[in-house]
Structure formats: C-alpha cells, structure tokens
C-alpha cells in the first residue's frame, strides 16, 4: 500500500494545528502508520530540503524548519501521496483554495503549515530520512476494505 511522509511544520505546531491536520487525514480515510513530535537537527533539515540547496530561500527554509518542534508522520492508503498534496493546497497560500490546509490556515509562503512528499521517490526518501523501519506499524482495521 502506498505511503507518504507528512509533517506539521513549526508554525502549525505553534498554532495548535496538529489535531486539526491529523483529523483531516483520518476523516479522509487514510491510516496513520507512524508519528512523532521532534526537533529537526540542522543536518537532517539540509538533507530533507536538499533539492532547494541553490534557491535563494534555502537558508531561511532550513532556519525555519529547525526553529521549533515539528510533527512528523507517515500515512498509508491508495494514492495517498497525490491526495495529500491536494488536501494540503498550493505551496503559496495566495493560490491555495479554501478547504485545503494551506488555504484555510496559512497566509505566507514561508510559513505554510505542512509538508508533504511530492512523488513516490520523495516519499520513500523522506520516510527513510525521518523514520526507522521499526517505528512504522502495520495494522488493519476491522472495517470495510476501502477505508485504509
Ligand atoms: P514542501 O516541500 O514544504 O511540502 O512544500 P512544496 O513541495 O509545496 O514546495 P517546495 O517547492 O518543495 O518548497 C519548499 C518550501 O519552501 C518554501 N518556499 N519559499 N520564498 C519563496 O519563494 C519560497 N518558495 C518556496 C515554502 O515554505 C515551501 O513549502
Ligand atoms: Mg516540496
């Protein structure tokens, strides 16, 4: 079953949005298979955002993501990678629609509440960066097979 890496960024944690965000993915029908509140070490932040190394905002991005605790999660379900991106909304909150997480809660591009893997390759890479194999659990719920 497909898995993705999602993370409530420091602004989302500070604004008490962990529960709201977890709740949206639960209600959608996805399954939480790993989660932890953590501070991101500098080196992990630089690796995680490695694709943006040459961008002018890289320093700011790493500084922000290491500025306070984040809530790191792994979610599972059919098409969870793309669906989670849709539920998050556009990167820049000026373009993210109401009803999406960024559309409802974020106002600036640098502080946009949530991170989500953008492809199967990123998901595998990011899950591996943030979680050990034994931190992920596999379990089934005793309900309809289309609720993941
Ligand atoms: P994320 O990686 O955090 O889930 O966000 P994303 O895929 O929607 O956007 P991405 O292009 O990967 O950019 C990563 C984060 O960098 C910040 N950003 N700032 N100042 C700027 O122009 C700018 N552009 C991007 C955003 O916080 C974005 O989430
Ligand atoms: Mg990204």
XYZ file of C-alpha atoms and ligand atoms in Angstrom:
178
model
C 0.000 0.000 0.000
C 1.265 3.495 -0.890
C 2.821 5.577 1.891
C 3.676 9.262 2.168
C 5.616 11.471 4.547
C 3.686 14.413 6.003
C 4.927 16.897 8.567
C 3.235 19.657 10.538
C 5.843 22.437 10.315
C 6.896 24.548 13.343
C 4.219 27.175 12.606
C 1.493 24.518 12.611
C 2.711 23.097 15.924
C 2.906 26.571 17.494
C -0.612 27.334 16.312
C -2.034 24.113 17.820
C -2.991 22.659 14.440
C -1.614 19.112 14.923
C -5.011 17.704 15.886
C -6.853 19.517 13.097
C -4.420 18.239 10.492
C -4.317 14.647 11.766
C -8.104 14.705 11.886
C -8.426 15.704 8.222
C -6.358 12.748 7.038
C -8.135 10.346 9.415
C -11.540 11.502 8.224
C -10.476 11.253 4.592
C -9.922 7.546 5.252
C -6.134 7.259 5.366
C -4.257 5.304 8.014
C -1.583 6.710 10.307
C 1.311 4.237 10.476
C 3.981 6.351 12.197
C 4.208 9.679 14.038
C 6.465 11.657 16.346
C 6.953 15.143 17.734
C 10.601 16.043 17.176
C 13.142 18.801 16.657
C 14.919 18.528 13.318
C 18.726 18.631 13.531
C 20.394 21.055 11.070
C 21.942 18.232 9.053
C 18.615 16.429 8.575
C 16.933 19.695 7.535
C 19.605 20.305 4.888
C 19.212 16.755 3.572
C 15.415 16.909 3.582
C 15.377 20.161 1.593
C 18.464 19.219 -0.479
C 16.619 19.828 -3.763
C 16.357 23.531 -2.832
C 20.050 23.971 -1.922
C 20.709 26.533 -4.678
C 17.485 28.515 -4.137
C 17.767 31.975 -2.522
C 15.376 30.966 0.286
C 17.294 27.795 1.294
C 18.902 29.349 4.385
C 15.602 30.745 5.592
C 13.835 27.450 4.899
C 16.319 25.418 6.961
C 16.309 28.019 9.733
C 12.513 27.918 9.895
C 12.112 24.140 9.849
C 14.671 23.804 12.685
C 13.176 26.684 14.701
C 10.840 24.533 16.813
C 9.286 21.100 17.053
C 7.595 19.502 14.058
C 5.098 16.629 13.992
C 6.415 14.024 11.531
C 4.016 11.396 10.191
C 3.717 8.516 7.761
C 0.292 7.909 6.245
C -0.869 4.987 4.154
C -3.603 4.464 1.574
C -4.467 4.336 -2.097
C -2.984 7.352 -3.938
C -2.130 8.919 -0.571
C 0.855 10.854 -1.995
C -1.118 12.841 -4.580
C -4.284 13.068 -2.483
C -2.388 14.523 0.473
C -0.849 17.153 -1.827
C -4.352 18.085 -2.998
C -5.559 18.299 0.609
C -2.555 20.499 1.520
C -3.241 23.033 -1.242
C -0.804 25.086 -3.322
C 2.649 25.913 -1.900
C 1.899 29.632 -1.877
C -1.149 30.350 0.301
C -2.185 33.133 -2.078
C -3.051 30.342 -4.541
C -4.287 27.648 -2.148
C -8.039 27.229 -2.178
C -10.326 27.379 0.855
C -10.969 23.845 2.036
C -7.290 22.928 1.742
C -4.995 23.019 4.775
C -2.883 25.890 3.450
C -5.958 27.628 2.035
C -7.654 27.534 5.420
C -4.737 28.194 7.769
C -1.730 29.787 6.035
C -1.064 33.300 4.763
C 2.620 33.339 3.730
C 4.672 31.007 1.522
C 7.493 30.617 4.039
C 5.088 29.578 6.798
C 2.685 27.243 5.098
C 1.887 24.825 7.962
C 2.500 21.443 6.345
C 4.986 19.499 4.257
C 4.064 16.526 2.084
C 6.117 14.316 -0.237
C 5.606 15.302 -3.877
C 6.286 11.914 -5.578
C 6.792 8.217 -4.808
C 10.578 8.779 -4.932
C 10.400 11.688 -2.464
C 8.076 9.711 -0.193
C 10.490 6.784 0.013
C 13.459 9.082 0.559
C 11.759 11.237 3.212
C 10.245 8.313 5.149
C 13.759 6.835 5.262
C 15.247 10.124 6.480
C 12.764 10.575 9.336
C 11.732 7.073 10.438
C 13.414 3.793 11.258
C 11.715 0.685 9.920
C 10.658 -0.372 13.437
C 8.922 2.966 14.077
C 6.311 2.182 11.420
C 3.452 -0.127 12.277
C 1.332 -2.244 10.012
C -2.200 -2.990 11.152
C -5.640 -3.487 9.720
C -8.896 -2.079 10.894
C -11.793 -4.443 11.080
C -13.947 -2.420 8.731
C -14.648 -2.055 5.030
C -11.644 -2.752 2.837
C -11.863 0.663 1.131
C -11.102 2.534 4.363
C -7.321 2.440 4.614
P 7.010 21.362 0.998
O 8.204 20.755 0.298
O 7.370 22.135 2.232
O 5.933 20.357 1.213
O 6.344 22.429 0.033
P 6.075 22.293 -1.513
O 6.513 20.962 -2.026
O 4.663 22.691 -1.738
O 7.018 23.424 -2.083
P 8.559 23.347 -2.476
O 8.705 23.895 -3.842
O 9.121 21.991 -2.223
O 9.197 24.394 -1.471
C 9.545 24.005 -0.161
C 9.168 25.104 0.801
O 9.994 26.217 0.572
C 9.289 27.392 0.899
N 9.339 28.298 -0.228
N 9.618 29.560 -0.092
N 10.216 32.263 -0.558
C 9.817 31.503 -1.572
O 9.671 31.923 -2.695
C 9.575 30.093 -1.307
N 9.275 29.168 -2.191
C 9.124 28.017 -1.502
C 7.856 27.026 1.189
O 7.653 27.044 2.590
C 7.745 25.630 0.634
O 6.803 24.885 1.350
Mg 8.413 20.139 -1.669
